Short mmCIF file of N, CA and C in Angstrom, two decimals:
data_model
loop_
_atom_site.label_atom_id
_atom_site.label_comp_id
_atom_site.label_asym_id
_atom_site.label_seq_id
_atom_site.Cartn_x
_atom_site.Cartn_y
_atom_site.Cartn_z
N UNK A 1053 86.69 115.23 78.02
CA UNK A 1053 85.38 115.02 77.48
C UNK A 1053 84.41 114.67 78.61
N UNK A 1054 83.21 115.12 78.50
CA UNK A 1054 82.17 114.89 79.49
C UNK A 1054 81.40 113.61 79.15
N UNK A 1055 81.00 112.86 80.17
CA UNK A 1055 80.16 111.67 79.99
C UNK A 1055 78.75 112.05 80.44
N UNK A 1056 77.81 112.10 79.51
CA UNK A 1056 76.44 112.53 79.82
C UNK A 1056 75.70 111.59 80.77
N UNK A 1057 76.23 110.39 81.00
CA UNK A 1057 75.61 109.44 81.91
C UNK A 1057 76.25 109.45 83.30
N UNK A 1058 77.23 110.33 83.49
CA UNK A 1058 77.98 110.36 84.76
C UNK A 1058 77.45 111.47 85.67
N UNK A 1059 77.01 111.10 86.85
CA UNK A 1059 76.48 112.07 87.82
C UNK A 1059 77.55 113.08 88.23
N UNK A 1060 78.82 112.65 88.37
CA UNK A 1060 79.87 113.59 88.77
C UNK A 1060 80.22 114.55 87.64
N UNK A 1061 80.08 114.13 86.37
CA UNK A 1061 80.25 115.07 85.26
C UNK A 1061 79.18 116.16 85.35
N UNK A 1062 77.97 115.76 85.68
CA UNK A 1062 76.87 116.71 85.80
C UNK A 1062 77.09 117.66 86.98
N UNK A 1063 77.57 117.14 88.09
CA UNK A 1063 77.86 117.98 89.26
C UNK A 1063 79.00 118.96 88.95
N UNK A 1064 80.08 118.45 88.36
CA UNK A 1064 81.27 119.26 88.10
C UNK A 1064 81.01 120.36 87.09
N UNK A 1065 80.09 120.13 86.17
CA UNK A 1065 79.82 121.09 85.11
C UNK A 1065 78.59 121.96 85.36
N UNK A 1066 78.00 121.86 86.56
CA UNK A 1066 76.90 122.72 86.93
C UNK A 1066 75.55 122.33 86.36
N UNK A 1067 75.44 121.12 85.82
CA UNK A 1067 74.15 120.65 85.30
C UNK A 1067 73.19 120.30 86.43
N UNK A 1068 73.74 119.99 87.59
CA UNK A 1068 72.96 119.70 88.80
C UNK A 1068 73.45 120.68 89.87
N UNK A 1069 72.55 121.35 90.56
CA UNK A 1069 72.99 122.29 91.61
C UNK A 1069 73.80 121.58 92.70
N UNK A 1070 74.83 122.27 93.18
CA UNK A 1070 75.70 121.73 94.23
C UNK A 1070 75.98 122.80 95.26
N UNK A 1071 76.58 122.40 96.34
CA UNK A 1071 77.11 123.33 97.33
C UNK A 1071 78.55 123.59 96.96
N UNK A 1072 78.75 124.43 95.95
CA UNK A 1072 80.07 124.70 95.40
C UNK A 1072 80.87 125.61 96.33
N UNK A 1073 82.12 125.21 96.57
CA UNK A 1073 83.05 125.99 97.38
C UNK A 1073 84.04 126.75 96.52
N UNK A 1074 84.34 126.18 95.34
CA UNK A 1074 85.35 126.75 94.45
C UNK A 1074 85.14 126.17 93.06
N UNK A 1075 85.47 126.97 92.05
CA UNK A 1075 85.38 126.49 90.67
C UNK A 1075 86.41 127.21 89.82
N UNK A 1076 87.04 126.47 88.91
CA UNK A 1076 87.90 127.07 87.89
C UNK A 1076 87.63 126.36 86.57
N UNK A 1077 88.47 126.54 85.59
CA UNK A 1077 88.23 125.94 84.28
C UNK A 1077 88.44 124.43 84.27
N UNK A 1078 89.13 123.88 85.26
CA UNK A 1078 89.46 122.46 85.30
C UNK A 1078 88.56 121.65 86.22
N UNK A 1079 88.19 122.22 87.36
CA UNK A 1079 87.44 121.43 88.34
C UNK A 1079 86.50 122.28 89.18
N UNK A 1080 85.65 121.59 89.90
CA UNK A 1080 84.72 122.21 90.84
C UNK A 1080 84.94 121.51 92.18
N UNK A 1081 84.88 122.28 93.27
CA UNK A 1081 84.97 121.72 94.61
C UNK A 1081 83.60 121.89 95.25
N UNK A 1082 83.07 120.77 95.76
CA UNK A 1082 81.75 120.79 96.39
C UNK A 1082 81.80 120.13 97.76
N UNK A 1083 80.83 120.45 98.59
CA UNK A 1083 80.66 119.71 99.84
C UNK A 1083 80.15 118.32 99.49
N UNK A 1084 80.71 117.30 100.11
CA UNK A 1084 80.25 115.93 99.91
C UNK A 1084 78.84 115.80 100.48
N UNK A 1085 77.92 115.21 99.72
CA UNK A 1085 76.53 115.06 100.16
C UNK A 1085 76.38 114.04 101.28
N UNK A 1086 77.36 113.16 101.43
CA UNK A 1086 77.33 112.14 102.47
C UNK A 1086 78.70 112.14 103.16
N UNK A 1087 78.98 113.17 103.95
CA UNK A 1087 80.34 113.40 104.46
C UNK A 1087 80.77 112.46 105.58
N UNK A 1088 82.08 112.22 105.59
CA UNK A 1088 82.70 111.50 106.72
C UNK A 1088 82.81 112.43 107.91
N UNK A 1089 82.94 113.72 107.64
CA UNK A 1089 82.99 114.77 108.67
C UNK A 1089 82.37 116.02 108.07
N UNK A 1090 81.82 116.87 108.91
CA UNK A 1090 81.24 118.11 108.40
C UNK A 1090 82.35 118.96 107.78
N UNK A 1091 82.13 119.36 106.54
CA UNK A 1091 83.13 120.10 105.78
C UNK A 1091 83.83 119.23 104.73
N UNK A 1092 83.66 117.90 104.80
CA UNK A 1092 84.23 116.96 103.83
C UNK A 1092 83.87 117.45 102.43
N UNK A 1093 84.88 117.65 101.61
CA UNK A 1093 84.69 118.22 100.28
C UNK A 1093 85.29 117.32 99.20
N UNK A 1094 84.84 117.53 97.97
CA UNK A 1094 85.32 116.76 96.82
C UNK A 1094 85.86 117.71 95.76
N UNK A 1095 87.02 117.41 95.23
CA UNK A 1095 87.56 118.10 94.06
C UNK A 1095 87.21 117.20 92.87
N UNK A 1096 86.40 117.73 91.94
CA UNK A 1096 85.91 116.93 90.82
C UNK A 1096 86.33 117.59 89.51
N UNK A 1097 87.17 116.93 88.71
CA UNK A 1097 87.50 117.48 87.39
C UNK A 1097 86.25 117.58 86.51
N UNK A 1098 86.22 118.59 85.65
CA UNK A 1098 85.07 118.78 84.77
C UNK A 1098 85.06 117.78 83.61
N UNK A 1099 86.23 117.30 83.24
CA UNK A 1099 86.30 116.25 82.22
C UNK A 1099 86.16 114.90 82.89
N UNK A 1100 85.68 113.92 82.13
CA UNK A 1100 85.46 112.59 82.71
C UNK A 1100 86.72 111.73 82.60
N UNK A 1101 87.15 111.25 83.74
CA UNK A 1101 88.21 110.25 83.87
C UNK A 1101 87.71 109.29 84.93
N UNK A 1102 87.71 108.00 84.66
CA UNK A 1102 87.17 107.04 85.62
C UNK A 1102 88.01 106.99 86.89
N UNK A 1103 89.34 107.09 86.74
CA UNK A 1103 90.23 106.90 87.89
C UNK A 1103 91.61 107.45 87.56
N UNK A 1104 92.57 107.22 88.46
CA UNK A 1104 93.93 107.73 88.29
C UNK A 1104 94.67 107.07 87.12
N UNK A 1105 94.15 105.95 86.64
CA UNK A 1105 94.79 105.27 85.51
C UNK A 1105 94.41 105.91 84.19
N UNK A 1106 93.38 106.76 84.19
CA UNK A 1106 92.91 107.41 82.97
C UNK A 1106 93.23 108.91 82.91
N UNK A 1107 93.35 109.56 84.04
CA UNK A 1107 93.48 111.02 84.07
C UNK A 1107 94.84 111.46 83.51
N UNK A 1108 94.84 112.56 82.76
CA UNK A 1108 96.09 113.06 82.20
C UNK A 1108 96.87 113.83 83.27
N UNK A 1109 98.17 113.94 83.07
CA UNK A 1109 99.05 114.57 84.06
C UNK A 1109 98.68 116.01 84.36
N UNK A 1110 98.29 116.76 83.34
CA UNK A 1110 97.95 118.17 83.52
C UNK A 1110 96.73 118.33 84.44
N UNK A 1111 95.67 117.57 84.16
CA UNK A 1111 94.46 117.65 84.99
C UNK A 1111 94.74 117.15 86.39
N UNK A 1112 95.51 116.08 86.50
CA UNK A 1112 95.87 115.54 87.81
C UNK A 1112 96.62 116.58 88.64
N UNK A 1113 97.59 117.24 88.02
CA UNK A 1113 98.36 118.25 88.74
C UNK A 1113 97.49 119.42 89.19
N UNK A 1114 96.59 119.86 88.31
CA UNK A 1114 95.71 120.97 88.66
C UNK A 1114 94.76 120.57 89.79
N UNK A 1115 94.21 119.35 89.72
CA UNK A 1115 93.29 118.89 90.75
C UNK A 1115 93.98 118.82 92.12
N UNK A 1116 95.21 118.32 92.15
CA UNK A 1116 95.92 118.26 93.43
C UNK A 1116 96.35 119.63 93.93
N UNK A 1117 96.66 120.55 93.02
CA UNK A 1117 96.96 121.92 93.44
C UNK A 1117 95.74 122.54 94.10
N UNK A 1118 94.56 122.32 93.51
CA UNK A 1118 93.32 122.82 94.10
C UNK A 1118 93.08 122.15 95.46
N UNK A 1119 93.31 120.83 95.53
CA UNK A 1119 93.11 120.11 96.79
C UNK A 1119 93.99 120.70 97.90
N UNK A 1120 95.22 121.05 97.57
CA UNK A 1120 96.10 121.66 98.56
C UNK A 1120 95.60 123.00 99.04
N UNK A 1121 95.10 123.82 98.12
CA UNK A 1121 94.55 125.13 98.49
C UNK A 1121 93.29 124.98 99.35
N UNK A 1122 92.44 124.05 98.96
CA UNK A 1122 91.21 123.82 99.73
C UNK A 1122 91.56 123.33 101.13
N UNK A 1123 92.51 122.42 101.22
CA UNK A 1123 92.91 121.89 102.53
C UNK A 1123 93.45 122.99 103.43
N UNK A 1124 94.29 123.85 102.89
CA UNK A 1124 94.85 124.95 103.69
C UNK A 1124 93.75 125.89 104.16
N UNK A 1125 92.82 126.21 103.26
CA UNK A 1125 91.71 127.08 103.63
C UNK A 1125 90.81 126.40 104.67
N UNK A 1126 90.56 125.11 104.48
CA UNK A 1126 89.71 124.35 105.40
C UNK A 1126 90.31 124.35 106.80
N UNK A 1127 91.62 124.13 106.89
CA UNK A 1127 92.29 124.09 108.19
C UNK A 1127 92.12 125.42 108.92
N UNK A 1128 92.27 126.51 108.17
CA UNK A 1128 92.12 127.83 108.77
C UNK A 1128 90.66 128.13 109.12
N UNK A 1129 89.75 127.85 108.19
CA UNK A 1129 88.34 128.21 108.38
C UNK A 1129 87.65 127.37 109.46
N UNK A 1130 88.01 126.09 109.54
CA UNK A 1130 87.35 125.20 110.50
C UNK A 1130 88.15 125.00 111.79
N UNK A 1131 89.41 125.38 111.76
CA UNK A 1131 90.26 125.17 112.93
C UNK A 1131 90.50 123.70 113.23
N UNK A 1132 90.46 122.88 112.19
CA UNK A 1132 90.66 121.44 112.40
C UNK A 1132 92.12 121.14 112.72
N UNK A 1133 92.34 119.98 113.31
CA UNK A 1133 93.68 119.58 113.75
C UNK A 1133 94.49 118.93 112.64
N UNK A 1134 93.82 118.47 111.60
CA UNK A 1134 94.49 117.81 110.48
C UNK A 1134 93.53 117.66 109.32
N UNK A 1135 94.04 117.16 108.22
CA UNK A 1135 93.26 116.98 106.99
C UNK A 1135 93.68 115.67 106.35
N UNK A 1136 92.71 114.89 105.90
CA UNK A 1136 93.01 113.76 105.02
C UNK A 1136 92.72 114.19 103.60
N UNK A 1137 93.69 113.99 102.71
CA UNK A 1137 93.47 114.17 101.28
C UNK A 1137 93.65 112.78 100.69
N UNK A 1138 92.57 112.23 100.13
CA UNK A 1138 92.66 110.87 99.63
C UNK A 1138 91.86 110.68 98.37
N UNK A 1139 92.21 109.60 97.67
CA UNK A 1139 91.62 109.34 96.38
C UNK A 1139 91.64 107.83 96.17
N UNK A 1140 90.50 107.25 95.81
CA UNK A 1140 90.36 105.80 95.66
C UNK A 1140 90.31 105.41 94.18
N UNK A 1141 90.95 104.31 93.83
CA UNK A 1141 90.99 103.83 92.45
C UNK A 1141 90.60 102.37 92.40
N UNK A 1142 89.43 102.09 91.86
CA UNK A 1142 88.94 100.72 91.76
C UNK A 1142 88.08 100.34 92.95
N UNK A 1143 87.15 99.44 92.69
CA UNK A 1143 86.22 99.00 93.71
C UNK A 1143 86.93 98.41 94.92
N UNK A 1144 88.00 97.65 94.68
CA UNK A 1144 88.74 97.02 95.79
C UNK A 1144 89.37 98.06 96.71
N UNK A 1145 89.60 99.27 96.19
CA UNK A 1145 90.20 100.35 96.97
C UNK A 1145 89.15 101.30 97.56
N UNK A 1146 87.87 100.95 97.40
CA UNK A 1146 86.81 101.75 97.98
C UNK A 1146 86.17 102.76 97.05
N UNK A 1147 86.52 102.74 95.76
CA UNK A 1147 85.90 103.68 94.82
C UNK A 1147 84.46 103.24 94.54
N UNK A 1148 83.53 104.16 94.73
CA UNK A 1148 82.11 103.86 94.49
C UNK A 1148 81.53 104.68 93.34
N UNK A 1149 82.15 105.81 93.03
CA UNK A 1149 81.74 106.62 91.88
C UNK A 1149 82.92 106.63 90.92
N UNK A 1150 82.70 106.18 89.71
CA UNK A 1150 83.79 105.99 88.77
C UNK A 1150 84.01 107.21 87.88
N UNK A 1151 84.22 108.33 88.57
CA UNK A 1151 84.68 109.59 87.99
C UNK A 1151 85.75 110.06 88.97
N UNK A 1152 86.97 110.26 88.48
CA UNK A 1152 88.08 110.66 89.34
C UNK A 1152 87.66 111.83 90.24
N UNK A 1153 87.95 111.74 91.52
CA UNK A 1153 87.71 112.83 92.45
C UNK A 1153 88.61 112.67 93.66
N UNK A 1154 88.86 113.76 94.33
CA UNK A 1154 89.73 113.79 95.50
C UNK A 1154 88.90 114.20 96.71
N UNK A 1155 89.00 113.42 97.78
CA UNK A 1155 88.31 113.73 99.04
C UNK A 1155 89.23 114.59 99.90
N UNK A 1156 88.65 115.61 100.52
CA UNK A 1156 89.36 116.43 101.50
C UNK A 1156 88.52 116.39 102.76
N UNK A 1157 89.06 115.74 103.79
CA UNK A 1157 88.29 115.48 105.01
C UNK A 1157 88.95 116.17 106.20
N UNK A 1158 88.24 117.12 106.82
CA UNK A 1158 88.79 117.76 108.02
C UNK A 1158 88.80 116.77 109.18
N UNK A 1159 89.87 116.81 109.96
CA UNK A 1159 89.99 115.89 111.09
C UNK A 1159 90.23 116.65 112.38
N UNK A 1160 89.64 116.14 113.44
CA UNK A 1160 89.76 116.74 114.76
C UNK A 1160 90.25 115.70 115.74
N UNK A 1161 91.02 116.13 116.72
CA UNK A 1161 91.49 115.22 117.76
C UNK A 1161 90.29 114.46 118.32
N UNK A 1162 90.42 113.13 118.44
CA UNK A 1162 89.37 112.33 119.04
C UNK A 1162 88.29 111.86 118.08
N UNK A 1163 88.40 112.17 116.78
CA UNK A 1163 87.35 111.73 115.85
C UNK A 1163 87.61 110.36 115.22
N UNK A 1164 88.70 109.71 115.63
CA UNK A 1164 89.05 108.43 115.00
C UNK A 1164 88.06 107.31 115.32
N UNK A 1165 87.19 107.50 116.32
CA UNK A 1165 86.15 106.50 116.58
C UNK A 1165 85.03 106.59 115.55
N UNK A 1166 84.92 107.75 114.85
CA UNK A 1166 83.89 107.95 113.84
C UNK A 1166 84.44 107.84 112.42
N UNK A 1167 85.69 108.20 112.23
CA UNK A 1167 86.33 108.18 110.91
C UNK A 1167 87.52 107.23 110.97
N UNK A 1168 87.43 106.15 110.24
CA UNK A 1168 88.48 105.13 110.26
C UNK A 1168 89.12 105.03 108.88
N UNK A 1169 90.33 105.55 108.76
CA UNK A 1169 91.04 105.53 107.49
C UNK A 1169 92.38 104.80 107.59
N UNK A 1170 92.68 104.22 108.71
CA UNK A 1170 93.98 103.57 108.92
C UNK A 1170 94.01 102.12 108.47
N UNK A 1171 95.13 101.48 108.70
CA UNK A 1171 95.30 100.07 108.36
C UNK A 1171 96.30 99.44 109.30
N UNK A 1172 96.28 98.12 109.34
CA UNK A 1172 97.27 97.39 110.13
C UNK A 1172 98.59 97.41 109.36
N UNK A 1173 99.68 97.60 110.05
CA UNK A 1173 100.99 97.64 109.42
C UNK A 1173 101.57 96.24 109.34
N UNK A 1174 102.11 95.91 108.18
CA UNK A 1174 102.71 94.61 107.94
C UNK A 1174 104.22 94.70 108.02
N UNK A 1175 104.86 93.56 107.98
CA UNK A 1175 106.32 93.51 107.90
C UNK A 1175 106.70 92.61 106.74
N UNK A 1176 107.78 92.97 106.07
CA UNK A 1176 108.30 92.13 105.00
C UNK A 1176 109.08 90.96 105.59
N UNK A 1177 108.96 89.81 104.97
CA UNK A 1177 109.78 88.65 105.33
C UNK A 1177 111.17 88.86 104.74
N UNK A 1178 112.15 88.06 105.15
CA UNK A 1178 113.51 88.17 104.61
C UNK A 1178 113.48 88.06 103.09
N UNK A 1179 114.08 89.02 102.42
CA UNK A 1179 114.18 89.01 100.96
C UNK A 1179 113.00 89.63 100.25
N UNK A 1180 111.87 89.81 100.91
CA UNK A 1180 110.68 90.34 100.25
C UNK A 1180 110.84 91.80 99.83
N UNK A 1181 111.54 92.58 100.65
CA UNK A 1181 111.71 93.99 100.31
C UNK A 1181 112.40 94.12 98.96
N UNK A 1182 113.45 93.36 98.73
CA UNK A 1182 114.17 93.41 97.46
C UNK A 1182 113.30 92.90 96.32
N UNK A 1183 112.52 91.86 96.55
CA UNK A 1183 111.61 91.34 95.52
C UNK A 1183 110.60 92.42 95.10
N UNK A 1184 110.01 93.09 96.06
CA UNK A 1184 109.04 94.15 95.75
C UNK A 1184 109.70 95.35 95.10
N UNK A 1185 110.92 95.68 95.55
CA UNK A 1185 111.63 96.78 94.93
C UNK A 1185 111.86 96.51 93.45
N UNK A 1186 112.27 95.29 93.12
CA UNK A 1186 112.50 94.91 91.72
C UNK A 1186 111.19 94.94 90.91
N UNK A 1187 110.12 94.43 91.48
CA UNK A 1187 108.84 94.40 90.77
C UNK A 1187 108.30 95.81 90.52
N UNK A 1188 108.54 96.71 91.45
CA UNK A 1188 107.92 98.03 91.38
C UNK A 1188 108.82 99.11 90.79
N UNK A 1189 110.09 98.82 90.58
CA UNK A 1189 110.99 99.83 90.00
C UNK A 1189 110.72 99.98 88.51
N UNK A 1190 110.84 101.19 88.02
CA UNK A 1190 110.68 101.44 86.57
C UNK A 1190 111.60 102.55 86.12
#
């Protein structure tokens, strides 16, 4: 279902003009208007889902299949050295638009001073690995 108050619903469904790269019955791929790198694109489902906790498995699978195709094409077309495919869920995780979408960011050797997506690596204390395994197993 579409949310008439959602800007990404309007973008995905063609109500607002975009720089569309690809479109099918499930989603639209557009150039990000405020890119991390030139060519940074968004896969946006046409139905409204706020985040990964709401999206159905079928739409999720189709969106990631499209993301994979876009990434492969992007690597060939731009000659980039790598690609980030990422998706944020919740404000604490960096989500600023609450319509599920996938970022596809072309990466080039030496661009890490401009694009920072990494994190500091932690270590588990004795016994913590097993505690987390138990909490997270289902």
